[in-house]
Amino acid sequence: MKKLINMRLSKIAISGLVFLSISGCTKLDQKLQSTIPFTPGSSDVASLLTGTYNDLNGLLHGQDQLFSLQETTGDMCLVPTRGGDWDDNGVWRVLHLHAWTVTHGQVASVFTGVGKLESDAISTLAFSPNATQRAEALFLRSLAQFYFLDLYGQVPYRDVVDYNSIKAAPVLKPVDAVDTIKNTLTAIISQLPAANRPYLASPDAARFLLMKLLLNKGAFINRAAPTFADADMQQVITLGNQIIAASPAYSLTPNYFDNFGPNNATTSKEAILAWPNNGSANNNGRAAGGINARWMMTLHYNSWDQNNNYGNSGWNGFSTVADFYNTFGAGDSRVGNVAYAGVTNVSGLKPGLVRGQQVNENGVNITDRQGRPLAFADSVHNIEIDATKLETAGIRVVKYAPDYAAYNTGNQKNQLQIFRYSDVLLMIAEAKMRLATPDVAGALVLINQLRAIRGAAPVAAMPLVNPNNTADPATLLAERGRELYWESWRREDLIRFGVYLKPWALKPIDDPKYLLFPIPPSQLVVNPNLTQNPGY
């Protein structure tokens, strides 16, 4: 039986780009109970479901996948061209500048990855899963549809009975896609086991994704002028309070960087959905993720280990800007630069926003490859041409502290945080502020609860956004940036807050077409139901 399944799935895969559009169910009835005559054993369905989860691995871990589209296009992350390093024909630079074209490779690659996630979820649904497996597959399908909607504004889909069709897939437009995802998530909350959290789809993971959907609904439907329906905001608050009620399952972690360190599987109580890196190459079929990209992509080649005990220490690319660094107030632990056990004593590195002269574990100054002081500077440009600053321009971001104990195996134990509890508090606070009759006092209670544990001073007021200054530190948009930086939400936030097209550091005002990514030309060829997004 398993051989037959694999043959059927291989038939889909070898059809190349066609499989990218094979996914999902219709808005009208979603055919949640649809099956086909063939019924494999439960172990085969389990393998299909595990394979679907594994589709998230590279999509979420890779520095050039979802992270790049959501963060490099925002106001807190850029990848400067440093002489010959990180030019790559400008693919990184154009993201921060909002100057990408229809042929951008990362835009196409993410479309492929999201399509495969949805395609594999629908294949799992086609082979008679049990109730729990079905609910998990529907969650993963909904997550893929959410990413399609967020990034591209169009959602290709199929009914379960048509899972392996080679005909052009229908496409949901934003209003219908929102309804489809909402109805599916609402239906499966009661069907998912609470014991699944944080590594499998759970009721709280479904609630979290539904909160994201409803909070962004008005932006998904009209990105140029987002609206916020009172009923949607009330539901965001209700769903968030249901997650809070799961306490003591969740609580804010006193040491911010314990949420991301090598032992975060036990030190963090904020994980609602996470990737289970556990130091092994294979964890019950779940592949180890490349979590080391989170620090390799930003650190200098000599950031640690000049004696080559651990191999290449960094790729000297990703940076942040001084405008973001300056949003942190005195005492805010999220900025970092504090010794972290198992990291600083090994390499001298202090997680967080890495700035200034770098030292090794003995406190001795580190140099760059030309023998100059390795001191990360605030000043950075999209293209660095000063030979004396090529390797040091830009503040670096090390949110996930390196797992030195497992470095040489390539299977570091930092679990990737996908949905996090602190985001729930911030989403509730935002929804309270967006009510027709805003509950500002209630929002500030949650905001100050978060700020207190992060060492930041309480605030008596906090507007949603300053449309004339995206870096204004007094706003909720800035608070979300301080808490959730480099967690693949920033582009979405900037669009929802109405400032994505505003100028910010190293990005001028731009064209409304960049509110969506283009549909890759190859997808338009294989699926005429897709239409190119306006302006491309």
Coordinates of C-alpha atoms in Angstrom, one line a residue:
M1 CA 0.0 0.0 0.0
K2 CA 2.8 2.4 0.9
K3 CA 4.4 1.8 -2.4
L4 CA 1.1 2.7 -4.2
I5 CA 0.9 6.0 -2.2
N6 CA 4.5 6.9 -3.0
M7 CA 3.9 6.2 -6.7
R8 CA 0.8 8.4 -6.7
L9 CA 2.6 11.2 -4.9
S10 CA 5.6 10.9 -7.2
K11 CA 3.3 11.3 -10.1
I12 CA 2.3 14.7 -8.7
A13 CA 5.8 15.7 -7.9
I14 CA 7.3 14.8 -11.3
S15 CA 4.7 17.0 -13.0
G16 CA 7.0 19.9 -12.0
L17 CA 5.5 23.3 -11.4
V18 CA 2.0 21.9 -11.8
F19 CA 2.0 20.6 -8.3
L20 CA 2.4 24.0 -6.9
S21 CA -1.2 24.7 -7.7
I22 CA -2.6 21.4 -6.4
S23 CA -3.9 22.2 -3.0
G24 CA -6.7 23.2 -0.7
C25 CA -10.5 23.0 -0.8
T26 CA -13.3 25.2 -1.9
K27 CA -14.8 28.0 0.2
L28 CA -18.3 26.7 -0.2
D29 CA -18.3 23.4 1.7
Q30 CA -14.6 22.7 1.9
K31 CA -15.5 18.9 1.5
L32 CA -13.7 18.3 4.9
Q33 CA -15.0 14.7 4.8
S34 CA -14.1 13.9 1.2
T35 CA -12.2 10.7 0.5
I36 CA -11.2 8.6 -2.4
P37 CA -11.8 4.8 -2.7
F38 CA -8.2 3.8 -1.8
T39 CA -7.6 3.5 2.0
P40 CA -4.1 2.9 3.2
G41 CA -2.9 1.8 6.6
S42 CA -2.7 4.3 9.5
S43 CA 1.1 4.2 9.4
D44 CA 1.1 5.3 5.7
V45 CA -1.2 8.3 6.6
A46 CA 1.1 9.1 9.5
S47 CA 4.1 9.2 7.1
L48 CA 2.2 11.5 4.7
L49 CA 1.4 13.8 7.6
T50 CA 4.9 13.8 8.9
G51 CA 6.1 14.6 5.4
T52 CA 3.7 17.6 5.3
Y53 CA 5.1 18.9 8.6
N54 CA 8.6 18.5 7.1
D55 CA 7.6 20.9 4.3
L56 CA 7.8 23.7 7.0
N57 CA 11.4 22.9 7.7
G58 CA 13.3 24.7 5.0
L59 CA 10.4 27.2 4.4
L60 CA 10.7 28.5 7.9
H61 CA 14.4 27.9 8.7
G62 CA 16.1 29.1 5.5
Q63 CA 17.4 32.7 5.5
D64 CA 16.4 33.0 1.9
Q65 CA 12.8 31.7 2.3
L66 CA 9.9 33.1 4.3
F67 CA 12.2 35.0 6.6
S68 CA 13.7 36.9 3.8
L69 CA 10.4 38.0 2.2
Q70 CA 8.9 39.0 5.6
E71 CA 11.9 40.6 7.2
T72 CA 14.4 41.8 4.6
T73 CA 11.5 43.8 3.0
G74 CA 10.9 45.5 6.3
D75 CA 12.4 48.4 8.2
M76 CA 14.6 46.3 10.6
C77 CA 16.6 44.0 8.3
L78 CA 18.8 44.4 5.3
V79 CA 21.6 42.5 3.6
P80 CA 24.2 45.0 2.3
T81 CA 26.4 44.2 -0.6
R82 CA 29.9 44.1 0.9
G83 CA 32.3 44.3 -2.1
G84 CA 31.9 40.9 -3.7
D85 CA 30.0 39.4 -0.7
W86 CA 26.3 39.2 -0.7
D87 CA 25.7 40.8 -4.1
D88 CA 24.2 37.7 -5.7
N89 CA 23.0 39.9 -8.6
G90 CA 21.2 42.2 -6.2
V91 CA 18.6 39.7 -5.0
W92 CA 19.0 40.8 -1.3
R93 CA 19.4 44.5 -1.9
V94 CA 16.3 44.9 -4.0
L95 CA 14.1 43.4 -1.3
H96 CA 15.0 46.1 1.2
L97 CA 14.7 48.8 -1.5
H98 CA 11.4 47.4 -2.7
A99 CA 12.7 47.1 -6.2
W100 CA 12.2 43.4 -6.9
T101 CA 10.8 42.1 -10.2
V102 CA 8.7 39.2 -11.4
T103 CA 11.7 37.0 -11.8
H104 CA 13.0 37.3 -8.3
G105 CA 14.2 33.8 -7.3
Q106 CA 13.2 33.9 -3.6
V107 CA 9.7 35.0 -4.5
A108 CA 9.4 32.0 -6.8
S109 CA 11.0 29.6 -4.3
V110 CA 8.7 30.6 -1.4
F111 CA 5.7 30.2 -3.8
T112 CA 7.0 26.7 -4.5
G113 CA 7.5 25.9 -0.8
V114 CA 4.0 27.1 0.2
G115 CA 2.5 25.2 -2.7
K116 CA 4.2 22.0 -1.7
L117 CA 3.0 22.4 1.9
E118 CA -0.6 22.8 0.7
S119 CA -0.3 20.0 -1.9
D120 CA 1.0 17.5 0.7
A121 CA -1.7 18.5 3.2
I122 CA -4.4 17.9 0.7
S123 CA -2.8 14.5 -0.3
T124 CA -2.9 13.5 3.4
L125 CA -6.6 14.4 3.5
A126 CA -7.2 12.2 0.5
F127 CA -6.0 9.0 2.1
S128 CA -8.7 8.6 4.9
P129 CA -6.8 10.0 7.9
N130 CA -8.3 9.5 11.3
A131 CA -10.0 12.5 13.0
T132 CA -6.8 13.9 14.6
Q133 CA -4.7 13.4 11.5
R134 CA -7.4 15.1 9.4
A135 CA -7.5 18.1 11.8
E136 CA -3.7 18.5 11.7
A137 CA -3.7 18.3 7.9
L138 CA -6.4 20.9 7.7
F139 CA -4.3 23.2 10.0
L140 CA -1.3 22.8 7.8
R141 CA -3.4 23.4 4.7
S142 CA -4.8 26.6 6.4
L143 CA -1.3 27.7 7.2
A144 CA -0.2 27.4 3.6
Q145 CA -3.3 29.2 2.5
F146 CA -2.5 32.0 5.0
Y147 CA 1.0 32.4 3.5
F148 CA -0.4 32.5 0.0
L149 CA -2.9 35.1 1.0
D150 CA -0.4 37.2 2.9
L151 CA 2.4 37.1 0.3
Y152 CA 0.6 36.8 -3.0
G153 CA -3.0 37.8 -2.4
Q154 CA -4.2 34.7 -4.3
V155 CA -4.8 31.1 -3.0
P156 CA -4.8 28.2 -5.5
Y157 CA -6.8 25.3 -4.1
R158 CA -8.4 21.9 -4.9
D159 CA -11.1 19.7 -3.5
V160 CA -9.8 16.6 -1.8
V161 CA -11.2 14.3 -4.6
D162 CA -9.2 16.3 -7.1
Y163 CA -6.0 16.1 -5.2
N164 CA -4.0 14.6 -8.0
S165 CA -5.6 16.4 -11.0
I166 CA -3.4 17.9 -13.6
K167 CA -6.0 20.4 -14.6
A168 CA -5.5 24.1 -13.8
A169 CA -6.5 24.7 -10.2
P170 CA -9.1 27.2 -9.2
V171 CA -7.9 30.3 -7.3
L172 CA -9.5 32.0 -4.2
K173 CA -9.5 35.7 -4.1
P174 CA -8.9 37.4 -0.7
V175 CA -12.5 37.6 0.6
D176 CA -13.2 33.9 -0.2
A177 CA -9.8 32.8 1.1
V178 CA -10.3 34.6 4.4
D179 CA -13.7 32.8 4.8
T180 CA -12.2 29.5 3.8
I181 CA -9.4 29.7 6.3
K182 CA -11.6 31.1 9.1
N183 CA -14.2 28.4 8.7
T184 CA -11.6 25.6 8.6
L185 CA -9.7 26.8 11.7
T186 CA -12.9 27.4 13.6
A187 CA -14.1 23.8 12.9
I188 CA -10.9 22.1 13.9
I189 CA -10.1 23.8 17.2
S190 CA -12.1 21.3 19.1
Q191 CA -10.7 18.4 17.1
L192 CA -7.0 19.0 17.8
P193 CA -5.4 17.5 20.9
A194 CA -4.0 20.0 23.4
A195 CA -1.2 17.6 24.1
N196 CA 0.1 18.3 20.5
R197 CA 1.6 21.6 21.5
P198 CA 4.1 22.9 20.8
Y199 CA 5.4 20.7 17.9
L200 CA 2.2 19.7 16.3
A201 CA -1.0 21.5 15.4
S202 CA -2.9 22.1 18.6
P203 CA -6.1 24.0 19.6
D204 CA -4.0 27.0 20.6
A205 CA -2.0 27.0 17.4
A206 CA -5.3 27.1 15.4
R207 CA -6.5 29.9 17.7
F208 CA -3.3 31.8 17.1
L209 CA -3.5 31.5 13.3
L210 CA -7.1 32.6 13.4
M211 CA -6.1 35.6 15.4
K212 CA -3.5 36.5 12.8
L213 CA -6.1 36.0 10.0
L214 CA -8.8 38.2 11.6
L215 CA -6.3 40.9 12.7
N216 CA -5.0 41.1 9.1
K217 CA -8.4 40.5 7.4
G218 CA -8.9 44.1 6.4
A219 CA -5.4 44.4 5.1
F220 CA -5.6 41.2 3.1
I221 CA -8.8 42.6 1.4
N222 CA -7.6 46.1 0.9
R223 CA -3.9 46.5 1.6
A224 CA -3.8 50.2 0.5
A225 CA -6.3 51.1 3.2
P226 CA -6.8 48.4 5.8
T227 CA -10.0 48.4 7.9
F228 CA -10.8 46.6 11.2
A229 CA -14.3 45.3 11.8
D230 CA -15.4 45.4 15.4
A231 CA -16.6 41.8 15.3
D232 CA -13.2 40.6 14.1
M233 CA -11.4 42.6 16.8
Q234 CA -13.7 41.2 19.4
Q235 CA -13.0 37.7 18.2
V236 CA -9.3 38.3 18.3
I237 CA -9.6 39.3 21.9
T238 CA -11.8 36.2 22.7
L239 CA -9.4 33.8 21.1
G240 CA -6.4 35.4 22.8
N241 CA -8.1 35.2 26.2
Q242 CA -8.8 31.5 25.5
I243 CA -5.0 31.0 25.0
I244 CA -4.2 33.0 28.1
A245 CA -6.7 30.8 30.0
A246 CA -4.4 27.8 29.2
S247 CA -2.1 29.1 31.9
P248 CA 0.2 27.7 33.4
A249 CA 0.8 26.2 30.0
Y250 CA 2.2 29.5 28.9
S251 CA 4.0 32.4 30.7
L252 CA 6.4 35.1 29.8
T253 CA 10.0 33.9 30.0
P254 CA 12.0 36.1 32.5
N255 CA 15.2 36.0 30.4
Y256 CA 14.1 37.0 26.9
F257 CA 16.9 35.1 25.2
D258 CA 15.9 31.9 27.0
N259 CA 13.1 31.8 24.4
F260 CA 15.7 31.2 21.7
G261 CA 18.7 29.6 23.3
P262 CA 20.0 26.0 22.9
N263 CA 17.8 24.8 25.8
N264 CA 14.7 26.8 24.9
A265 CA 12.7 23.5 24.7
T266 CA 12.7 23.7 28.5
T267 CA 13.6 27.2 29.4
S268 CA 10.8 28.9 27.4
K269 CA 7.2 28.8 28.3
E270 CA 6.1 30.9 25.3
A271 CA 6.1 28.3 22.5
I272 CA 2.6 27.7 21.0
L273 CA 4.0 26.3 17.8
A274 CA 7.7 25.5 17.4
W275 CA 10.0 23.3 15.3
P276 CA 11.5 20.5 17.4
N277 CA 15.2 20.7 16.9
N278 CA 16.6 18.3 19.5
G279 CA 20.2 17.7 18.5
S280 CA 19.4 14.7 16.2
A281 CA 19.2 14.6 12.4
N282 CA 15.8 12.9 12.6
N283 CA 13.3 13.2 15.4
N284 CA 10.5 10.6 14.8
G285 CA 10.6 11.5 11.1
R286 CA 10.9 15.3 11.7
A287 CA 14.1 16.5 10.0
A288 CA 16.5 18.7 11.9
G289 CA 16.2 22.4 10.9
G290 CA 19.0 24.6 9.9
I291 CA 18.6 26.9 12.9
N292 CA 22.3 27.8 12.7
A293 CA 21.4 30.1 9.7
R294 CA 19.9 32.5 12.3
W295 CA 23.3 33.4 13.6
M296 CA 25.5 32.4 10.6
M297 CA 23.8 34.8 8.3
T298 CA 24.6 37.8 10.4
L299 CA 27.9 37.2 12.2
H300 CA 31.4 38.0 10.8
Y301 CA 33.7 35.3 9.7
N302 CA 35.8 35.9 12.8
S303 CA 33.0 36.6 15.3
W304 CA 34.2 33.7 17.3
D305 CA 36.6 30.8 17.0
Q306 CA 39.6 32.3 15.3
N307 CA 41.3 29.1 16.2
N308 CA 38.9 27.2 14.0
N309 CA 37.5 24.9 16.7
Y310 CA 34.0 25.2 15.3
G311 CA 34.6 25.9 11.6
N312 CA 33.2 29.0 9.8
S313 CA 31.6 31.2 12.4
G314 CA 29.5 33.5 10.2
W315 CA 28.7 34.7 6.7
N316 CA 28.9 38.4 7.4
G317 CA 25.6 39.5 5.8
F318 CA 22.4 40.4 7.5
S319 CA 22.3 43.6 9.6
T320 CA 19.9 45.9 11.2
V321 CA 19.8 49.7 11.3
A322 CA 20.5 52.3 14.0
D323 CA 16.9 53.5 13.8
F324 CA 15.7 50.2 15.1
Y325 CA 18.4 49.9 17.7
N326 CA 17.4 53.4 19.0
T327 CA 13.8 52.3 19.7
F328 CA 15.0 50.4 22.8
G329 CA 14.8 52.2 26.1
A330 CA 17.2 51.9 29.0
G331 CA 16.9 48.6 30.8
D332 CA 15.1 46.8 28.0
S333 CA 16.6 43.3 28.1
R334 CA 15.5 42.6 24.5
V335 CA 18.4 44.6 23.2
G336 CA 20.8 42.1 24.7
N337 CA 24.5 42.7 25.1
V338 CA 24.5 40.7 28.4
A339 CA 26.6 37.6 29.0
Y340 CA 24.7 34.3 28.2
A341 CA 25.8 31.1 29.8
G342 CA 27.2 28.5 27.4
V343 CA 27.8 31.2 24.8
T344 CA 29.7 34.2 26.1
N345 CA 32.1 32.0 28.1
V346 CA 32.8 29.9 25.0
S347 CA 33.1 32.7 22.4
G348 CA 32.7 36.1 24.0
L349 CA 29.5 36.6 22.0
K350 CA 26.6 38.3 23.8
P351 CA 23.2 37.6 22.1
G352 CA 20.9 40.4 21.0
L353 CA 21.7 43.4 18.9
V354 CA 25.5 43.0 18.5
R355 CA 27.3 46.3 18.3
G356 CA 30.7 47.7 18.9
Q357 CA 34.1 46.0 19.5
Q358 CA 33.9 42.2 19.6
V359 CA 35.9 40.1 22.0
N360 CA 36.6 36.5 22.5
E361 CA 35.9 34.4 25.5
N362 CA 38.9 35.8 27.3
G363 CA 37.9 39.4 26.7
V364 CA 40.6 39.9 24.0
N365 CA 39.6 42.1 21.1
I366 CA 38.8 40.3 17.8
T367 CA 40.0 41.6 14.4
D368 CA 38.5 41.3 11.0
R369 CA 40.2 39.5 8.1
Q370 CA 42.4 42.6 7.3
G371 CA 43.5 42.8 10.9
R372 CA 41.4 45.8 11.7
P373 CA 39.3 45.9 15.0
L374 CA 36.1 43.9 14.5
A375 CA 33.7 46.6 15.8
F376 CA 30.2 46.5 14.3
A377 CA 29.2 50.1 13.5
D378 CA 25.8 51.7 13.4
S379 CA 26.4 53.1 9.9
V380 CA 25.5 50.8 7.0
H381 CA 24.6 51.2 3.4
N382 CA 22.8 49.0 0.8
I383 CA 26.1 48.9 -1.1
E384 CA 29.3 49.3 1.0
I385 CA 32.2 50.7 -1.0
D386 CA 34.5 51.8 1.8
A387 CA 37.1 49.1 2.0
T388 CA 37.8 49.8 5.7
K389 CA 34.1 49.2 6.6
L390 CA 33.1 46.3 4.3
E391 CA 33.3 43.8 7.1
T392 CA 32.1 45.9 10.0
A393 CA 29.2 48.1 8.8
G394 CA 25.9 47.4 10.4
I395 CA 24.6 46.2 13.8
R396 CA 24.2 42.4 13.8
V397 CA 21.3 40.5 15.2
V398 CA 21.8 37.3 17.2
K399 CA 18.5 36.3 18.6
Y400 CA 19.2 32.5 18.7
A401 CA 22.3 32.0 20.8
P402 CA 24.6 29.5 19.1
D403 CA 24.5 25.9 20.4
Y404 CA 28.2 25.4 20.8
A405 CA 27.8 22.0 22.5
A406 CA 26.3 20.6 19.3
Y407 CA 28.0 22.8 16.8
N408 CA 30.1 20.2 15.0
T409 CA 27.1 17.9 14.4
G410 CA 25.1 20.5 12.5
N411 CA 22.1 19.5 14.6
Q412 CA 21.7 22.4 17.0
K413 CA 19.0 22.1 19.7
N414 CA 17.5 25.6 19.5
Q415 CA 13.9 25.0 18.6
L416 CA 12.5 27.5 16.1
Q417 CA 9.7 29.6 17.6
I418 CA 6.9 29.9 15.0
F419 CA 4.0 31.1 17.2
R420 CA 4.9 32.7 20.5
Y421 CA 2.8 33.6 23.6
S422 CA 4.0 37.2 23.8
D423 CA 2.6 37.8 20.4
V424 CA -0.8 36.8 21.7
L425 CA -0.7 39.6 24.3
L426 CA 0.3 42.1 21.7
M427 CA -2.4 41.0 19.3
I428 CA -5.0 41.3 22.0
A429 CA -3.7 44.8 22.9
E430 CA -3.8 45.8 19.3
A431 CA -7.4 44.5 18.8
K432 CA -8.5 46.4 21.9
M433 CA -7.0 49.6 20.5
R434 CA -8.8 49.0 17.1
L435 CA -12.3 48.5 18.6
A436 CA -14.9 51.0 17.6
T437 CA -14.8 52.1 21.2
P438 CA -11.1 51.5 22.0
D439 CA -10.2 49.8 25.2
V440 CA -6.8 51.6 25.6
A441 CA -6.6 51.0 29.4
G442 CA -7.0 47.2 28.8
A443 CA -4.4 47.3 26.0
L444 CA -1.9 49.1 28.2
V445 CA -2.3 46.5 31.0
L446 CA -1.1 43.8 28.6
I447 CA 1.6 46.0 27.1
N448 CA 3.0 46.9 30.5
Q449 CA 2.9 43.3 31.6
L450 CA 5.1 42.5 28.8
R451 CA 7.4 45.5 29.2
A452 CA 7.8 44.8 32.9
I453 CA 9.2 41.3 32.4
R454 CA 11.5 42.7 29.6
G455 CA 12.9 45.4 32.0
A456 CA 11.3 48.3 30.1
A457 CA 9.6 51.2 31.9
P458 CA 5.8 51.2 32.0
V459 CA 4.0 53.5 29.6
A460 CA 0.9 55.6 30.3
A461 CA 0.0 55.9 26.6
M462 CA 1.0 54.1 23.4
P463 CA -0.5 55.1 20.0
L464 CA -0.8 52.4 17.4
V465 CA 1.6 54.1 14.9
N466 CA 3.2 57.3 13.9
P467 CA 2.5 57.5 10.1
N468 CA 5.2 60.1 9.7
N469 CA 7.9 58.1 11.5
T470 CA 7.9 54.3 11.4
A471 CA 10.8 54.3 13.9
D472 CA 8.9 56.3 16.5
P473 CA 9.7 54.2 19.7
A474 CA 6.5 55.3 21.5
T475 CA 4.2 53.2 19.3
L476 CA 2.7 49.8 19.4
L477 CA 4.3 49.1 16.0
A478 CA 7.7 49.8 17.6
E479 CA 6.8 47.6 20.6
R480 CA 6.0 44.7 18.3
G481 CA 9.3 45.3 16.6
R482 CA 11.2 45.2 19.9
E483 CA 9.5 42.0 21.0
L484 CA 9.2 40.1 17.7
Y485 CA 12.2 41.3 15.6
W486 CA 13.4 38.8 13.1
E487 CA 10.5 36.3 13.7
S488 CA 9.0 36.7 10.2
W489 CA 6.1 39.0 11.0
R490 CA 7.5 42.5 10.2
R491 CA 6.3 43.0 6.6
E492 CA 2.8 41.9 7.6
D493 CA 2.8 44.3 10.6
L494 CA 4.0 47.3 8.5
I495 CA 1.2 46.7 5.9
R496 CA -1.5 46.3 8.6
F497 CA -0.3 49.5 10.3
G498 CA -0.4 51.3 7.0
V499 CA 3.2 52.3 6.7
Y500 CA 4.8 49.7 4.4
L501 CA 5.1 52.2 1.6
K502 CA 6.5 55.0 3.8
P503 CA 10.2 55.8 3.5
W504 CA 12.5 54.4 6.2
A505 CA 16.2 53.8 6.7
L506 CA 17.8 52.9 3.3
K507 CA 14.4 52.7 1.5
P508 CA 12.7 55.6 -0.2
I509 CA 8.9 55.9 -0.7
D510 CA 7.8 53.3 -3.2
D511 CA 5.2 51.8 -5.5
P512 CA 1.9 50.3 -4.1
K513 CA 2.6 47.2 -6.3
Y514 CA 5.1 46.1 -3.6
L515 CA 2.3 45.5 -1.1
L516 CA 2.1 42.1 -2.8
F517 CA 4.7 39.9 -4.3
P518 CA 4.4 39.0 -8.0
I519 CA 3.0 35.6 -9.1
P520 CA 6.1 33.8 -10.6
P521 CA 5.8 33.7 -14.4
S522 CA 6.2 29.9 -14.4
Q523 CA 3.1 29.6 -12.3
L524 CA 1.1 31.8 -14.6
V525 CA 2.0 29.5 -17.5
V526 CA 0.9 26.3 -15.7
N527 CA -2.2 27.8 -14.1
P528 CA -4.2 30.4 -16.2
N529 CA -6.6 30.9 -13.2
L530 CA -3.8 32.8 -11.5
T531 CA -3.5 36.5 -12.6
Q532 CA -0.4 38.7 -12.2
N533 CA -0.7 41.1 -9.4
P534 CA -1.2 44.8 -10.4
G535 CA 1.8 46.7 -11.5
Y536 CA 4.0 43.8 -12.4

